[in-house]
mmCIF file of C-alpha atoms in Angstrom:
data_model
loop_
_atom_site.group_PDB
_atom_site.id
_atom_site.type_symbol
_atom_site.label_atom_id
_atom_site.label_comp_id
_atom_site.label_asym_id
_atom_site.label_seq_id
_atom_site.Cartn_x
_atom_site.Cartn_y
_atom_site.Cartn_z
ATOM 1 C CA MET A 693 111.195 -120.879 -54.424
ATOM 2 C CA LEU A 694 109.861 -118.176 -56.761
ATOM 3 C CA ALA A 695 107.381 -120.638 -58.306
ATOM 4 C CA LEU A 696 106.123 -121.590 -54.838
ATOM 5 C CA TYR A 697 105.506 -117.941 -53.928
ATOM 6 C CA ARG A 698 103.689 -117.300 -57.201
ATOM 7 C CA PHE A 699 101.553 -120.409 -56.645
ATOM 8 C CA ALA A 700 100.673 -119.421 -53.069
ATOM 9 C CA SER A 701 99.798 -115.867 -54.182
ATOM 10 C CA ARG A 702 96.668 -117.273 -55.868
ATOM 11 C CA TRP A 703 95.348 -118.996 -52.741
ATOM 12 C CA PRO A 704 92.404 -117.491 -50.877
ATOM 13 C CA LEU A 705 93.483 -115.341 -47.946
ATOM 14 C CA ALA A 706 91.598 -117.571 -45.482
ATOM 15 C CA LEU A 707 93.612 -120.593 -46.636
ATOM 16 C CA LEU A 708 96.890 -118.679 -46.408
ATOM 17 C CA HIS A 709 95.978 -117.611 -42.881
ATOM 18 C CA ALA A 710 95.076 -121.157 -41.824
ATOM 19 C CA VAL A 711 98.328 -122.556 -43.208
ATOM 20 C CA GLY A 712 100.255 -119.648 -41.695
ATOM 21 C CA ALA A 713 98.759 -120.146 -38.227
ATOM 22 C CA ALA A 714 99.763 -123.803 -38.323
ATOM 23 C CA LEU A 715 103.268 -122.892 -39.500
ATOM 24 C CA GLY A 716 103.530 -120.287 -36.743
ATOM 25 C CA TRP A 717 102.833 -122.936 -34.113
ATOM 26 C CA LEU A 718 105.112 -125.441 -35.846
ATOM 27 C CA THR A 719 107.945 -122.906 -35.770
ATOM 28 C CA TRP A 720 107.197 -122.174 -32.117
ATOM 29 C CA ALA A 721 107.323 -125.873 -31.265
ATOM 30 C CA ALA A 722 110.452 -126.629 -33.285
ATOM 31 C CA SER A 723 112.635 -123.627 -32.472
ATOM 32 C CA PRO A 724 113.763 -122.883 -28.920
ATOM 33 C CA THR A 725 115.543 -119.772 -30.215
ATOM 34 C CA TYR A 726 112.290 -118.432 -31.707
ATOM 35 C CA ARG A 727 110.431 -119.131 -28.439
ATOM 36 C CA ARG A 728 113.091 -117.345 -26.372
ATOM 37 C CA ARG A 729 113.162 -114.307 -28.665
ATOM 38 C CA MET A 730 109.402 -113.994 -28.782
ATOM 39 C CA ALA A 731 109.165 -114.301 -24.992
ATOM 40 C CA LEU A 732 111.919 -111.709 -24.525
ATOM 41 C CA HIS A 733 110.337 -109.217 -26.907
ATOM 42 C CA ALA A 734 106.922 -109.692 -25.321
ATOM 43 C CA ARG A 735 108.362 -109.165 -21.839
ATOM 44 C CA LEU A 736 110.211 -106.020 -22.982
ATOM 45 C CA ALA A 737 106.934 -104.721 -24.437
ATOM 46 C CA GLY A 738 105.169 -105.344 -21.117
ATOM 47 C CA TYR A 739 103.152 -108.421 -22.088
ATOM 48 C CA ALA A 740 102.548 -111.407 -19.858
ATOM 49 C CA PRO A 741 103.630 -114.840 -21.167
ATOM 50 C CA ALA A 742 99.982 -115.841 -21.750
ATOM 51 C CA ASP A 743 99.485 -112.790 -23.957
ATOM 52 C CA ILE A 744 101.892 -114.037 -26.605
ATOM 53 C CA ARG A 745 99.850 -117.107 -27.591
ATOM 54 C CA PRO A 746 97.799 -115.244 -30.217
ATOM 55 C CA ALA A 747 100.989 -113.675 -31.568
ATOM 56 C CA VAL A 748 102.419 -117.097 -32.437
ATOM 57 C CA ALA A 749 99.620 -117.800 -34.913
ATOM 58 C CA HIS A 750 99.540 -114.196 -36.159
ATOM 59 C CA ALA A 751 103.258 -114.229 -36.963
ATOM 60 C CA GLY A 752 102.672 -117.311 -39.093
ATOM 61 C CA ARG A 753 99.664 -115.698 -40.785
ATOM 62 C CA MET A 754 101.701 -112.606 -41.600
ATOM 63 C CA ALA A 755 104.448 -114.700 -43.170
ATOM 64 C CA ALA A 756 101.935 -116.783 -45.143
ATOM 65 C CA GLU A 757 100.166 -113.767 -46.641
ATOM 66 C CA THR A 758 103.433 -112.338 -47.977
ATOM 67 C CA PRO A 759 103.216 -114.214 -51.322
ATOM 68 C CA ARG A 760 99.812 -112.649 -51.923
ATOM 69 C CA LEU A 761 101.096 -109.171 -51.092
ATOM 70 C CA TRP A 762 104.129 -109.607 -53.307
ATOM 71 C CA PHE A 763 102.676 -111.426 -56.302
ATOM 72 C CA GLY A 764 98.903 -111.051 -56.062
ATOM 73 C CA ALA A 765 96.672 -108.261 -57.271
ATOM 74 C CA PRO A 766 97.176 -104.921 -55.514
ATOM 75 C CA VAL A 767 95.370 -104.687 -52.201
ATOM 76 C CA PRO A 768 92.634 -102.017 -52.006
ATOM 77 C CA VAL A 769 93.812 -99.110 -49.870
ATOM 78 C CA GLN A 770 91.850 -96.424 -48.055
ATOM 79 C CA TRP A 771 93.969 -93.328 -47.663
ATOM 80 C CA ARG A 772 93.798 -91.210 -44.542
ATOM 81 C CA GLY A 773 95.870 -88.059 -44.446
ATOM 82 C CA ARG A 774 96.672 -88.113 -48.146
ATOM 83 C CA GLU A 775 96.370 -84.331 -48.110
ATOM 84 C CA HIS A 776 99.682 -84.234 -46.184
ATOM 85 C CA ILE A 777 101.422 -86.218 -48.910
ATOM 86 C CA ASP A 778 99.885 -84.021 -51.594
ATOM 87 C CA ALA A 779 100.947 -80.859 -49.718
ATOM 88 C CA ALA A 780 104.535 -82.103 -49.382
ATOM 89 C CA TYR A 781 104.715 -82.887 -53.087
ATOM 90 C CA ALA A 782 103.129 -79.505 -53.950
ATOM 91 C CA ALA A 783 105.797 -77.785 -51.852
ATOM 92 C CA GLY A 784 108.506 -79.665 -53.747
ATOM 93 C CA ARG A 785 109.557 -81.692 -50.717
ATOM 94 C CA GLY A 786 110.373 -85.361 -50.620
ATOM 95 C CA ILE A 787 108.627 -87.808 -48.349
ATOM 96 C CA VAL A 788 109.942 -90.555 -46.110
ATOM 97 C CA PHE A 789 107.364 -93.181 -45.169
ATOM 98 C CA MET A 790 108.176 -94.911 -41.902
ATOM 99 C CA THR A 791 106.221 -98.159 -41.815
ATOM 100 C CA PRO A 792 106.376 -101.460 -39.991
ATOM 101 C CA HIS A 793 108.055 -104.255 -41.880
ATOM 102 C CA LEU A 794 106.021 -106.823 -43.853
ATOM 103 C CA GLY A 795 102.370 -106.202 -44.488
ATOM 104 C CA CYS A 796 101.914 -102.474 -44.068
ATOM 105 C CA PHE A 797 105.294 -101.789 -45.620
ATOM 106 C CA GLU A 798 104.428 -103.760 -48.730
ATOM 107 C CA ILE A 799 100.947 -102.304 -49.096
ATOM 108 C CA THR A 800 102.035 -98.709 -48.476
ATOM 109 C CA ALA A 801 104.879 -98.866 -50.970
ATOM 110 C CA GLN A 802 102.722 -100.421 -53.681
ATOM 111 C CA ALA A 803 99.855 -97.982 -53.160
ATOM 112 C CA ALA A 804 102.055 -94.883 -53.063
ATOM 113 C CA GLY A 805 104.014 -96.005 -56.107
ATOM 114 C CA ALA A 806 100.864 -96.755 -58.084
ATOM 115 C CA HIS A 807 99.170 -93.494 -57.119
ATOM 116 C CA TYR A 808 102.014 -90.994 -57.367
ATOM 117 C CA HIS A 809 104.536 -92.285 -59.904
ATOM 118 C CA ALA A 810 102.816 -90.779 -62.961
ATOM 119 C CA THR A 811 103.108 -87.238 -61.564
ATOM 120 C CA HIS A 812 106.077 -87.451 -59.187
ATOM 121 C CA GLY A 813 108.119 -90.401 -60.353
ATOM 122 C CA PRO A 814 108.651 -93.711 -58.617
ATOM 123 C CA ILE A 815 109.237 -94.122 -54.927
ATOM 124 C CA THR A 816 112.373 -95.882 -53.761
ATOM 125 C CA VAL A 817 112.151 -98.590 -51.146
ATOM 126 C CA LEU A 818 115.190 -99.555 -49.112
ATOM 127 C CA TYR A 819 115.551 -103.202 -48.190
ATOM 128 C CA ARG A 820 118.049 -105.493 -46.572
ATOM 129 C CA PRO A 821 119.027 -108.238 -49.006
ATOM 130 C CA SER A 822 118.084 -111.707 -47.862
ATOM 131 C CA ARG A 823 120.763 -113.803 -46.217
ATOM 132 C CA GLN A 824 119.230 -116.846 -47.886
ATOM 133 C CA ALA A 825 120.137 -117.125 -51.558
ATOM 134 C CA ALA A 826 116.826 -118.807 -52.430
ATOM 135 C CA LEU A 827 114.888 -115.828 -51.077
ATOM 136 C CA SER A 828 117.017 -113.178 -52.794
ATOM 137 C CA GLU A 829 115.408 -113.774 -56.189
ATOM 138 C CA VAL A 830 111.945 -113.868 -54.616
ATOM 139 C CA VAL A 831 112.385 -110.534 -52.823
ATOM 140 C CA GLU A 832 113.946 -108.768 -55.787
ATOM 141 C CA THR A 833 111.306 -110.060 -58.219
ATOM 142 C CA ALA A 834 108.392 -109.395 -55.873
ATOM 143 C CA ARG A 835 109.148 -105.747 -55.377
ATOM 144 C CA ARG A 836 109.443 -104.908 -59.080
ATOM 145 C CA ARG A 837 106.240 -103.006 -59.753
ATOM 146 C CA ASP A 838 105.280 -99.887 -61.649
ATOM 147 C CA GLY A 839 106.128 -96.824 -59.603
ATOM 148 C CA LEU A 840 108.455 -98.717 -57.290
ATOM 149 C CA GLU A 841 112.224 -98.839 -57.274
ATOM 150 C CA THR A 842 114.300 -100.759 -54.780
ATOM 151 C CA ALA A 843 117.693 -100.117 -53.274
ATOM 152 C CA PRO A 844 119.557 -102.619 -51.130
ATOM 153 C CA THR A 845 120.926 -101.244 -47.872
ATOM 154 C CA THR A 846 124.389 -102.602 -48.649
#
């Protein structure tokens, strides 16, 4: 599994997105549980059933770009509000970043670790260990980067 993720991390983002969109629809078609959950969450968020169609492909795209985020070159980041982080560090306070899962979470952790670890030490990222043994090694390996430490939520 790890070799597959490393291989996919070298693919162009457009190809990952195309494959991911197809996988999103394949998952939608093959899994009644996935369809029910997505419909429920959309309804709870106030969306009409027709509004979730784009989300099916986007969920697949998000999953397919994960190898690139985990094993590819760091993603360029534009910081907004960095002065608040700097002020908290200058005041000797710690910082808790609250981010969405996958995507933003990965990018934020990598960028903050790379930027601040030399002066303030690494940041620690909490994660829930994978229930699938094959993914455990992938997740643990992927998040080992300079300036980043991980802690399972067990």
